[in-house]
Short mmCIF file of C-alpha atoms in Angstrom, two decimals:
data_model
loop_
_atom_site.label_atom_id
_atom_site.label_comp_id
_atom_site.label_asym_id
_atom_site.label_seq_id
_atom_site.Cartn_x
_atom_site.Cartn_y
_atom_site.Cartn_z
CA UNK U 1 0.00 0.00 0.00
CA UNK U 2 1.09 3.57 -0.58
CA UNK U 3 2.44 5.65 2.26
CA UNK U 4 0.86 9.02 1.47
CA UNK U 5 1.49 12.01 3.67
CA UNK U 6 -0.17 15.41 3.50
CA UNK U 7 1.04 18.58 5.16
CA UNK U 8 -0.64 21.91 5.74
CA UNK U 9 0.05 24.84 3.45
CA UNK U 10 1.48 26.61 6.44
CA UNK U 11 4.26 24.10 6.97
CA UNK U 12 7.76 25.55 6.73
CA UNK U 13 9.88 24.07 3.99
CA UNK U 14 13.09 22.64 5.46
CA UNK U 15 16.74 23.27 4.86
CA UNK U 16 17.70 19.88 3.68
CA UNK U 17 14.76 19.25 1.38
CA UNK U 18 15.23 15.73 0.14
CA UNK U 19 14.77 15.60 -3.57
CA UNK U 20 11.49 13.71 -3.76
CA UNK U 21 8.70 14.34 -6.23
CA UNK U 22 5.80 16.56 -5.19
CA UNK U 23 2.23 15.40 -5.03
CA UNK U 24 -0.17 16.78 -7.68
CA UNK U 25 -1.20 19.53 -5.25
CA UNK U 26 2.08 20.47 -3.58
CA UNK U 27 2.24 23.13 -0.92
CA UNK U 28 3.47 26.62 -1.68
CA UNK U 29 7.22 27.21 -1.67
CA UNK U 30 8.89 28.84 1.30
CA UNK U 31 12.41 29.92 2.13
CA UNK U 32 14.31 27.77 4.57
CA UNK U 33 14.22 28.82 8.24
CA UNK U 34 17.20 29.16 10.59
CA UNK U 35 17.97 26.98 13.56
CA UNK U 36 17.32 29.53 16.26
CA UNK U 37 20.28 30.31 18.49
CA UNK U 38 23.00 28.79 16.30
CA UNK U 39 25.47 30.12 13.76
CA UNK U 40 28.61 28.93 11.98
CA UNK U 41 31.80 30.88 11.43
CA UNK U 42 35.08 30.06 9.77
CA UNK U 43 38.09 31.80 11.25
CA UNK U 44 41.29 32.48 9.32
CA UNK U 45 44.61 30.80 9.77
CA UNK U 46 47.24 33.12 11.24
CA UNK U 47 51.05 32.99 10.92
CA UNK U 48 52.43 30.01 12.77
CA UNK U 49 49.20 28.05 12.38
CA UNK U 50 47.38 30.01 15.06
CA UNK U 51 43.67 30.70 14.76
CA UNK U 52 41.64 32.56 17.34
CA UNK U 53 37.93 31.92 17.74
CA UNK U 54 38.04 33.59 21.15
CA UNK U 55 39.12 36.85 19.53
CA UNK U 56 36.07 36.80 17.27
CA UNK U 57 33.72 35.95 20.13
CA UNK U 58 35.13 38.89 22.10
CA UNK U 59 34.90 41.25 19.12
CA UNK U 60 31.32 40.17 18.42
CA UNK U 61 30.32 40.64 22.06
CA UNK U 62 31.80 44.12 22.04
CA UNK U 63 30.21 45.09 18.73
CA UNK U 64 26.78 43.51 19.13
CA UNK U 65 26.40 43.04 22.86
CA UNK U 66 25.75 39.32 22.30
CA UNK U 67 27.79 36.60 23.99
CA UNK U 68 28.41 33.46 21.94
CA UNK U 69 29.72 30.10 23.15
CA UNK U 70 31.33 27.25 21.22
CA UNK U 71 29.05 24.27 20.62
CA UNK U 72 31.19 22.23 18.22
CA UNK U 73 34.13 22.57 15.85
CA UNK U 74 35.63 21.28 12.61
CA UNK U 75 39.40 21.83 12.67
CA UNK U 76 41.43 20.76 9.63
CA UNK U 77 44.90 22.34 9.77
CA UNK U 78 46.27 20.07 7.03
CA UNK U 79 43.98 21.49 4.34
CA UNK U 80 45.20 24.13 1.91
CA UNK U 81 44.31 26.63 3.20
CA UNK U 82 43.66 25.33 6.73
CA UNK U 83 39.99 25.05 7.66
CA UNK U 84 38.76 26.07 11.10
CA UNK U 85 34.98 26.26 11.55
CA UNK U 86 32.91 26.57 14.71
CA UNK U 87 29.29 26.03 15.61
CA UNK U 88 28.37 28.88 17.94
CA UNK U 89 25.41 29.16 20.28
CA UNK U 90 23.70 32.30 21.56
CA UNK U 91 20.38 33.36 23.16
CA UNK U 92 17.38 32.72 20.91
CA UNK U 93 16.14 36.25 21.48
CA UNK U 94 19.15 37.54 19.53
CA UNK U 95 18.40 35.55 16.36
CA UNK U 96 17.64 38.50 14.07
CA UNK U 97 20.58 40.57 15.30
CA UNK U 98 23.02 37.70 14.74
CA UNK U 99 21.67 36.98 11.25
CA UNK U 100 22.02 40.61 10.20
CA UNK U 101 25.46 40.95 11.77
CA UNK U 102 26.86 37.88 10.00
CA UNK U 103 24.97 38.30 6.72
CA UNK U 104 23.96 41.96 6.38
CA UNK U 105 21.30 42.79 3.79
CA UNK U 106 22.57 44.24 0.51
CA UNK U 107 26.19 43.91 1.64
CA UNK U 108 28.70 41.43 0.16
CA UNK U 109 30.60 41.07 3.44
CA UNK U 110 29.99 41.62 7.12
CA UNK U 111 32.15 43.97 9.18
CA UNK U 112 33.68 40.92 10.84
CA UNK U 113 34.77 39.54 7.48
CA UNK U 114 36.15 42.92 6.50
CA UNK U 115 38.09 43.17 9.76
CA UNK U 116 39.64 39.75 9.19
CA UNK U 117 38.10 38.25 12.32
CA UNK U 118 36.34 35.58 10.25
CA UNK U 119 36.50 34.21 6.71
CA UNK U 120 32.72 33.94 6.64
CA UNK U 121 29.80 33.63 9.01
CA UNK U 122 26.24 32.40 8.57
CA UNK U 123 23.14 31.46 10.48
CA UNK U 124 22.57 27.72 10.75
CA UNK U 125 19.56 26.58 8.73
CA UNK U 126 17.28 23.57 9.14
CA UNK U 127 13.70 22.46 8.56
CA UNK U 128 11.41 19.85 7.02
CA UNK U 129 12.15 17.23 4.43
CA UNK U 130 10.41 17.65 1.08
CA UNK U 131 7.92 14.91 1.83
CA UNK U 132 6.34 17.23 4.37
CA UNK U 133 6.04 19.77 1.57
CA UNK U 134 5.05 17.56 -1.33
CA UNK U 135 2.85 14.87 0.22
CA UNK U 136 4.53 12.03 -1.70
CA UNK U 137 6.33 8.96 -0.45
CA UNK U 138 7.43 5.53 -1.53
CA UNK U 139 5.04 2.82 -2.63
CA UNK U 140 5.85 -0.75 -1.63
CA UNK U 141 6.39 -3.00 -4.65
CA UNK U 142 4.89 -6.47 -4.76
CA UNK U 143 7.44 -7.71 -7.31
CA UNK U 144 11.13 -7.47 -6.31
CA UNK U 145 12.13 -8.52 -9.84
CA UNK U 146 11.33 -5.01 -11.06
CA UNK U 147 14.44 -3.75 -9.25
CA UNK U 148 16.79 -5.45 -11.70
CA UNK U 149 14.54 -4.93 -14.73
CA UNK U 150 13.66 -1.23 -14.51
CA UNK U 151 13.87 1.21 -17.41
CA UNK U 152 17.07 3.06 -16.37
CA UNK U 153 19.08 -0.14 -16.88
CA UNK U 154 18.58 -0.09 -20.66
CA UNK U 155 18.34 3.68 -20.94
CA UNK U 156 21.73 4.21 -19.27
CA UNK U 157 23.35 1.16 -20.87
CA UNK U 158 24.24 -0.40 -17.53
CA UNK U 159 24.77 -3.92 -18.89
CA UNK U 160 27.33 -2.65 -21.40
CA UNK U 161 28.91 -0.42 -18.77
CA UNK U 162 29.30 -3.38 -16.41
CA UNK U 163 31.31 -5.21 -19.07
CA UNK U 164 33.95 -2.51 -18.55
CA UNK U 165 33.54 -1.54 -14.89
CA UNK U 166 31.51 -2.51 -11.86
CA UNK U 167 32.93 0.07 -9.47
CA UNK U 168 35.30 -2.40 -7.80
CA UNK U 169 37.62 -0.68 -5.33
CA UNK U 170 35.57 2.53 -5.11
CA UNK U 171 33.66 3.82 -2.06
CA UNK U 172 30.56 6.00 -2.40
CA UNK U 173 29.39 7.96 0.65
CA UNK U 174 25.60 8.01 1.03
CA UNK U 175 24.99 11.15 3.09
CA UNK U 176 21.34 10.71 3.93
CA UNK U 177 18.92 9.12 6.41
CA UNK U 178 20.98 5.96 6.96
CA UNK U 179 21.01 2.59 5.19
CA UNK U 180 19.51 -0.79 5.97
CA UNK U 181 22.90 -2.52 5.88
CA UNK U 182 21.23 -5.92 6.33
CA UNK U 183 19.19 -5.65 3.13
CA UNK U 184 19.92 -8.73 0.95
CA UNK U 185 20.49 -6.58 -2.14
CA UNK U 186 23.19 -4.64 -0.29
CA UNK U 187 24.94 -7.63 1.27
CA UNK U 188 28.72 -7.35 0.98
CA UNK U 189 28.44 -3.83 -0.39
CA UNK U 190 28.73 -1.76 2.79
CA UNK U 191 32.11 -0.18 3.52
CA UNK U 192 33.65 -0.52 6.98
CA UNK U 193 32.74 2.33 9.29
CA UNK U 194 29.83 4.72 8.95
CA UNK U 195 28.59 7.44 11.25
CA UNK U 196 25.29 8.66 12.67
CA UNK U 197 25.50 12.42 13.19
CA UNK U 198 21.91 12.61 14.40
CA UNK U 199 22.77 10.91 17.69
CA UNK U 200 26.56 10.68 17.44
CA UNK U 201 26.75 6.87 17.32
CA UNK U 202 27.96 4.31 14.76
CA UNK U 203 24.34 3.10 14.32
CA UNK U 204 23.57 3.99 10.71
CA UNK U 205 20.24 2.15 10.47
CA UNK U 206 17.61 3.83 8.31
CA UNK U 207 15.05 4.03 11.11
CA UNK U 208 13.06 6.75 12.82
CA UNK U 209 12.62 7.77 16.42
CA UNK U 210 8.83 7.58 16.62
CA UNK U 211 8.60 11.33 17.19
CA UNK U 212 7.15 14.08 15.01
CA UNK U 213 10.30 16.18 15.20
CA UNK U 214 9.30 18.68 12.51
CA UNK U 215 5.79 19.36 13.80
CA UNK U 216 3.92 18.40 10.62
CA UNK U 217 1.72 15.79 12.35
CA UNK U 218 3.60 13.01 10.55
CA UNK U 219 6.03 10.60 12.18
CA UNK U 220 9.18 9.29 10.49
CA UNK U 221 7.85 9.98 7.00
CA UNK U 222 11.36 10.02 5.53
CA UNK U 223 12.47 6.60 6.76
CA UNK U 224 13.69 4.60 3.75
CA UNK U 225 15.12 7.43 1.69
CA UNK U 226 18.78 6.61 2.30
CA UNK U 227 18.21 2.91 1.67
CA UNK U 228 16.39 3.68 -1.59
CA UNK U 229 19.27 5.88 -2.76
CA UNK U 230 21.83 3.25 -1.74
CA UNK U 231 20.04 0.58 -3.77
CA UNK U 232 20.23 2.64 -6.95
CA UNK U 233 23.91 3.48 -6.48
CA UNK U 234 24.56 -0.23 -5.99
CA UNK U 235 22.45 -1.15 -9.03
CA UNK U 236 24.62 1.18 -11.11
CA UNK U 237 27.98 0.23 -9.56
CA UNK U 238 27.40 -3.26 -8.09
CA UNK U 239 30.93 -3.78 -6.75
CA UNK U 240 31.39 -0.33 -5.24
CA UNK U 241 31.23 -0.07 -1.45
CA UNK U 242 28.71 2.20 0.24
CA UNK U 243 29.63 4.30 3.27
CA UNK U 244 26.52 5.29 5.26
CA UNK U 245 26.62 8.74 6.86
CA UNK U 246 23.37 9.59 8.63
CA UNK U 247 22.65 13.32 8.70
CA UNK U 248 18.84 13.24 8.46
CA UNK U 249 16.41 11.92 11.05
CA UNK U 250 13.26 9.92 10.39
CA UNK U 251 11.36 13.06 9.43
CA UNK U 252 14.11 14.04 7.02
CA UNK U 253 15.39 17.00 8.98
CA UNK U 254 19.03 18.02 9.08
CA UNK U 255 21.11 21.16 9.11
CA UNK U 256 24.09 22.68 7.36
CA UNK U 257 26.52 21.89 10.15
CA UNK U 258 25.93 18.15 10.31
CA UNK U 259 25.82 17.80 6.53
CA UNK U 260 29.18 19.57 6.23
CA UNK U 261 30.53 17.50 9.11
CA UNK U 262 29.26 14.31 7.45
CA UNK U 263 31.08 15.28 4.28
CA UNK U 264 34.30 15.87 6.20
CA UNK U 265 33.94 12.42 7.76
CA UNK U 266 33.52 10.89 4.30
CA UNK U 267 36.58 12.78 3.05
CA UNK U 268 38.63 11.41 5.93
CA UNK U 269 37.43 7.88 5.12
CA UNK U 270 38.95 8.18 1.65
CA UNK U 271 35.77 7.88 -0.42
CA UNK U 272 35.85 8.60 -4.14
CA UNK U 273 32.24 9.78 -4.55
CA UNK U 274 29.84 11.67 -2.27
CA UNK U 275 26.11 11.41 -2.95
CA UNK U 276 24.00 14.30 -1.62
CA UNK U 277 20.36 13.51 -2.35
CA UNK U 278 19.33 16.61 -0.43
CA UNK U 279 19.23 20.36 -0.92
CA UNK U 280 18.28 23.77 0.39
CA UNK U 281 17.09 27.19 -0.67
CA UNK U 282 19.90 28.59 1.49
CA UNK U 283 23.51 28.71 0.29
CA UNK U 284 25.67 27.25 3.04
CA UNK U 285 29.31 28.38 3.08
CA UNK U 286 30.12 25.40 5.31
CA UNK U 287 28.82 22.94 2.72
CA UNK U 288 30.40 24.87 -0.14
CA UNK U 289 33.78 24.65 1.57
CA UNK U 290 33.25 20.94 2.25
CA UNK U 291 32.57 20.40 -1.46
CA UNK U 292 35.71 22.32 -2.40
CA UNK U 293 37.81 20.30 0.04
CA UNK U 294 36.31 17.04 -1.24
CA UNK U 295 37.11 17.91 -4.83
CA UNK U 296 40.67 18.87 -3.90
CA UNK U 297 40.98 15.27 -2.68
CA UNK U 298 39.71 13.91 -6.00
CA UNK U 299 36.19 13.21 -4.74
CA UNK U 300 33.23 13.64 -7.09
CA UNK U 301 30.29 15.34 -5.33
CA UNK U 302 26.82 14.80 -6.82
CA UNK U 303 23.73 16.69 -5.60
CA UNK U 304 20.00 16.51 -6.28
CA UNK U 305 18.49 19.38 -8.26
CA UNK U 306 15.20 19.46 -6.35
CA UNK U 307 11.58 18.78 -7.18
CA UNK U 308 9.74 22.07 -7.12
CA UNK U 309 9.67 22.55 -10.93
CA UNK U 310 11.65 25.73 -10.29
CA UNK U 311 14.25 27.46 -12.43
CA UNK U 312 16.62 30.16 -11.25
CA UNK U 313 15.19 32.23 -8.42
CA UNK U 314 14.39 32.20 -4.75
CA UNK U 315 13.84 28.44 -4.56
CA UNK U 316 16.91 27.09 -6.28
CA UNK U 317 18.32 24.04 -4.54
CA UNK U 318 21.77 24.35 -3.03
CA UNK U 319 24.28 22.82 -3.53
CA UNK U 320 23.09 21.47 -6.90
CA UNK U 321 22.43 24.88 -8.44
CA UNK U 322 25.35 26.89 -7.05
CA UNK U 323 28.33 24.71 -6.13
CA UNK U 324 31.28 23.35 -8.08
CA UNK U 325 29.99 19.79 -7.76
CA UNK U 326 27.53 18.08 -10.09
CA UNK U 327 23.84 19.01 -9.95
CA UNK U 328 21.30 16.61 -11.42
CA UNK U 329 17.83 17.04 -12.94
CA UNK U 330 15.28 14.24 -13.40
CA UNK U 331 13.93 12.86 -16.67
CA UNK U 332 11.47 10.13 -17.61
CA UNK U 333 11.69 6.98 -19.71
CA UNK U 334 11.42 9.09 -22.88
CA UNK U 335 14.14 11.56 -21.86
CA UNK U 336 11.58 14.29 -21.18
CA UNK U 337 12.03 16.45 -18.08
CA UNK U 338 10.06 15.07 -15.16
CA UNK U 339 7.21 17.45 -14.37
CA UNK U 340 8.49 17.96 -10.82
CA UNK U 341 12.18 18.44 -11.60
CA UNK U 342 13.93 21.74 -11.08
CA UNK U 343 15.96 23.11 -13.99
CA UNK U 344 19.03 25.31 -13.81
CA UNK U 345 21.92 26.23 -16.07
CA UNK U 346 24.35 25.17 -13.32
CA UNK U 347 23.19 21.55 -13.49
CA UNK U 348 25.66 19.08 -14.99
CA UNK U 349 23.40 16.26 -16.13
CA UNK U 350 19.96 14.75 -16.17
CA UNK U 351 19.21 11.15 -15.27
CA UNK U 352 16.13 8.95 -14.86
CA UNK U 353 14.03 9.84 -11.84
CA UNK U 354 10.41 9.75 -12.96
CA UNK U 355 7.77 7.12 -12.16
CA UNK U 356 4.37 6.78 -13.83
CA UNK U 357 1.14 5.59 -12.15
CA UNK U 358 -0.83 2.92 -13.95
CA UNK U 359 -4.31 1.74 -13.03
CA UNK U 360 -4.65 -2.02 -12.92
CA UNK U 361 -1.02 -2.78 -12.13
CA UNK U 362 -0.61 -4.69 -8.84
CA UNK U 363 1.67 -1.94 -7.55
CA UNK U 364 -0.39 0.85 -9.08
CA UNK U 365 2.58 2.02 -11.16
CA UNK U 366 3.79 1.32 -14.69
CA UNK U 367 6.63 -1.20 -14.26
CA UNK U 368 8.27 -0.12 -17.53
CA UNK U 369 8.37 3.57 -16.59
CA UNK U 370 9.05 3.64 -12.84
CA UNK U 371 12.01 3.73 -10.46
CA UNK U 372 12.40 0.74 -8.12
CA UNK U 373 14.84 0.30 -5.26
CA UNK U 374 15.52 -1.10 -1.82
CA UNK U 375 13.64 -0.26 1.38
CA UNK U 376 14.36 -1.01 5.05
CA UNK U 377 13.39 -4.48 6.20
CA UNK U 378 14.53 -6.22 3.03
CA UNK U 379 11.72 -4.86 0.87
CA UNK U 380 11.46 -2.92 -2.36
CA UNK U 381 9.48 0.07 -3.45
CA UNK U 382 8.73 2.66 -6.09
CA UNK U 383 9.60 6.34 -5.77
CA UNK U 384 10.45 9.32 -7.94
CA UNK U 385 12.57 12.42 -7.63
CA UNK U 386 15.91 14.01 -8.38
CA UNK U 387 17.31 12.22 -5.33
CA UNK U 388 17.25 9.05 -7.36
CA UNK U 389 18.55 10.63 -10.56
CA UNK U 390 21.48 11.71 -8.41
CA UNK U 391 22.07 8.13 -7.28
CA UNK U 392 22.47 6.96 -10.88
CA UNK U 393 25.05 9.67 -11.57
CA UNK U 394 26.97 8.83 -8.38
CA UNK U 395 27.03 5.19 -9.39
CA UNK U 396 28.29 6.06 -12.87
CA UNK U 397 31.02 8.22 -11.32
CA UNK U 398 32.11 5.16 -9.34
CA UNK U 399 32.33 3.14 -12.57
CA UNK U 400 34.67 5.70 -14.14
CA UNK U 401 36.79 6.04 -11.02
CA UNK U 402 37.28 2.26 -10.84
CA UNK U 403 38.75 2.31 -14.34
CA UNK U 404 41.53 4.60 -13.14
CA UNK U 405 43.17 3.47 -9.89
CA UNK U 406 46.29 5.28 -11.08
CA UNK U 407 44.62 8.69 -10.83
CA UNK U 408 45.76 10.72 -7.85
CA UNK U 409 43.56 12.20 -5.13
CA UNK U 410 43.45 15.63 -6.74
CA UNK U 411 41.08 18.20 -8.20
CA UNK U 412 42.11 17.03 -11.66
CA UNK U 413 40.72 13.57 -10.91
CA UNK U 414 37.35 14.91 -9.77
CA UNK U 415 37.11 17.09 -12.87
CA UNK U 416 38.18 14.21 -15.13
CA UNK U 417 35.38 11.99 -13.87
CA UNK U 418 32.89 14.81 -14.24
CA UNK U 419 34.20 15.50 -17.74
CA UNK U 420 33.81 11.86 -18.81
CA UNK U 421 30.20 11.82 -17.64
CA UNK U 422 29.30 15.16 -19.18
CA UNK U 423 31.22 14.59 -22.41
CA UNK U 424 29.30 11.41 -23.24
CA UNK U 425 25.81 12.57 -22.26
CA UNK U 426 22.88 12.05 -24.62
CA UNK U 427 21.43 15.22 -26.16
CA UNK U 428 17.86 15.43 -24.88
CA UNK U 429 17.09 18.98 -25.96
CA UNK U 430 15.16 17.90 -29.09
CA UNK U 431 12.65 16.46 -26.61
CA UNK U 432 12.97 19.47 -24.28
CA UNK U 433 13.34 22.54 -26.53
CA UNK U 434 12.06 24.97 -23.90
CA UNK U 435 15.16 24.24 -21.77
CA UNK U 436 17.70 24.26 -24.60
CA UNK U 437 18.79 27.90 -24.69
CA UNK U 438 20.59 27.79 -21.34
CA UNK U 439 20.96 23.99 -21.08
CA UNK U 440 19.07 24.02 -17.80
CA UNK U 441 18.87 20.21 -17.77
CA UNK U 442 22.64 19.93 -17.87
CA UNK U 443 24.59 18.99 -20.97
CA UNK U 444 22.32 15.99 -21.49
CA UNK U 445 21.18 12.69 -20.01
CA UNK U 446 23.67 10.36 -18.37
CA UNK U 447 25.00 7.58 -20.62
CA UNK U 448 26.95 5.13 -18.47
CA UNK U 449 27.80 2.84 -21.38
CA UNK U 450 29.42 5.62 -23.40
CA UNK U 451 31.21 7.07 -20.38
CA UNK U 452 32.90 3.77 -19.60
CA UNK U 453 33.93 3.29 -23.24
CA UNK U 454 36.45 6.13 -23.06
CA UNK U 455 38.89 4.13 -20.95
CA UNK U 456 40.08 0.52 -20.94
CA UNK U 457 38.12 -1.89 -18.75
CA UNK U 458 38.71 -1.54 -15.04
CA UNK U 459 41.70 -3.57 -13.86
CA UNK U 460 41.44 -6.46 -11.45
CA UNK U 461 41.43 -5.64 -7.77
CA UNK U 462 45.03 -5.08 -6.72
CA UNK U 463 46.33 -4.24 -10.19
CA UNK U 464 47.31 -0.77 -9.06
CA UNK U 465 49.50 0.08 -12.03
CA UNK U 466 47.11 -1.35 -14.66
CA UNK U 467 49.69 -3.68 -16.25
CA UNK U 468 47.30 -6.64 -16.36
CA UNK U 469 48.60 -8.58 -13.38
CA UNK U 470 48.98 -8.29 -9.62
CA UNK U 471 52.66 -8.58 -8.83
CA UNK U 472 55.66 -6.99 -7.14
CA UNK U 473 55.12 -3.70 -8.95
CA UNK U 474 51.68 -3.37 -7.34
CA UNK U 475 53.14 -4.33 -3.98
CA UNK U 476 55.61 -1.47 -4.36
CA UNK U 477 52.74 0.93 -5.09
CA UNK U 478 50.92 -0.25 -1.99
CA UNK U 479 53.93 0.03 0.28
CA UNK U 480 54.56 3.56 -0.98
CA UNK U 481 50.97 4.42 0.02
CA UNK U 482 51.10 2.64 3.40
CA UNK U 483 49.12 4.49 6.03
CA UNK U 484 47.56 6.92 3.56
CA UNK U 485 43.85 7.68 3.36
CA UNK U 486 43.27 8.81 -0.21
CA UNK U 487 44.77 5.97 -2.22
CA UNK U 488 43.55 3.34 -4.66
CA UNK U 489 45.67 0.91 -2.62
CA UNK U 490 42.94 1.01 0.05
CA UNK U 491 41.45 -2.18 -1.36
CA UNK U 492 39.00 -2.93 1.44
CA UNK U 493 37.56 0.58 1.58
CA UNK U 494 38.19 1.10 5.29
CA UNK U 495 39.78 4.50 4.78
CA UNK U 496 43.46 3.65 5.18
CA UNK U 497 46.09 1.50 3.44
CA UNK U 498 47.12 -1.22 5.86
CA UNK U 499 47.49 -4.95 6.56
CA UNK U 500 43.99 -5.86 5.36
CA UNK U 501 44.75 -4.36 1.97
CA UNK U 502 48.04 -6.23 1.78
CA UNK U 503 46.20 -9.49 2.44
CA UNK U 504 43.78 -8.75 -0.41
CA UNK U 505 46.62 -7.91 -2.79
CA UNK U 506 48.51 -11.10 -1.96
CA UNK U 507 45.35 -13.14 -2.48
CA UNK U 508 45.08 -11.67 -6.00
CA UNK U 509 48.76 -12.32 -6.83
CA UNK U 510 49.22 -13.51 -10.39
#
């Protein structure tokens, strides 16, 4: 049966609006609200590696008469330039004053940025997931076979792509609501580790808390989203590992701080791809910096374009529409823009994300025109949205990355993967002429088969120099990378090159 949720028109649209399709009568759009009493600042690095958050807090107290305290921090002195960010707390009654002080209206910079006390500052934003806005949710499927027979498989050329790469040796971070790691379709495909930033534990299960945390009279309406995304990434790159990073609760709520922190965790685990099936109408400097840092480490970052059928304007989805990563729009089985999908000239690609109802079908949906994936508890379901288009692109990025273990952890690598995917996309503007002038559906629709044809087939696991065998030369490559995080010699995907990787390499010796 369908899980259908309806919210009032007065509901506030959340920060991390998961990219799910709206119901036929979606609620009006709203800007994303702040988390009252919290802000984020990044302070500069000083000579000698010194940075001084206390100096900013003192300067702010003197200038605004508001005392802030440190709630959390992200300190990364090894980055270039070093990254020092702090979550600050202050009295809720001072919300408006803090917002205006850190992000003054009609001014490019605050006085604290101009004085050099901070690099940037911003209010922390949070809110409802898009299901609370749109009234749509997954539909349980009665036929699990649809998962491996759905229309994106042929449309994207996945069978041909898998003849050249299956994503072996690549880790994709699923930054979402968690993953059902016990799902049979995901068995053996979960990377070591994982983190729950909702409660600060290693429990990454895609479950709710039984509480209506966003006040929309619905409980845990977003449970299953991360598992659904994970299933599609795995369908596209079946031998890639998935790293679950839980930043959204059962109602789909999150905030800019924990999403940025989740990305930093994924970076430190040495992933090659980050999937962000989430978005916001607010541009977060913390997330933007996290994307930049990820790309500097060779990580491809893919974000959902959003489902409000919006172009450029007040309700663009960040980071898809404004970051240096890849933004994704949704199309249907005929390469026509999904009615719900946002469109923006900053998007990189389109990919399948549309599902079509069909009366008389046991599931109520057309099995030849719908998106199927995994759900918690070992089940399967049908859903639609740019979240799931994003998952296909992330999976395809993993296929390309697996073909090139010799590529370094650098910005060039991230841009190369993006270039392969964009350069082989299918032109869909004959079917979508109204979006052609500014290419607001990206350069075209993802073509995994063509993208994997550019390079030779992916080498065997452990063939680190791509010479066709696993031997002493590969051992030398591994030993040179011993103890490193961002290396293709991390064969088990645990985030560091060590004894477990050596054991795998020796087992593949030829």
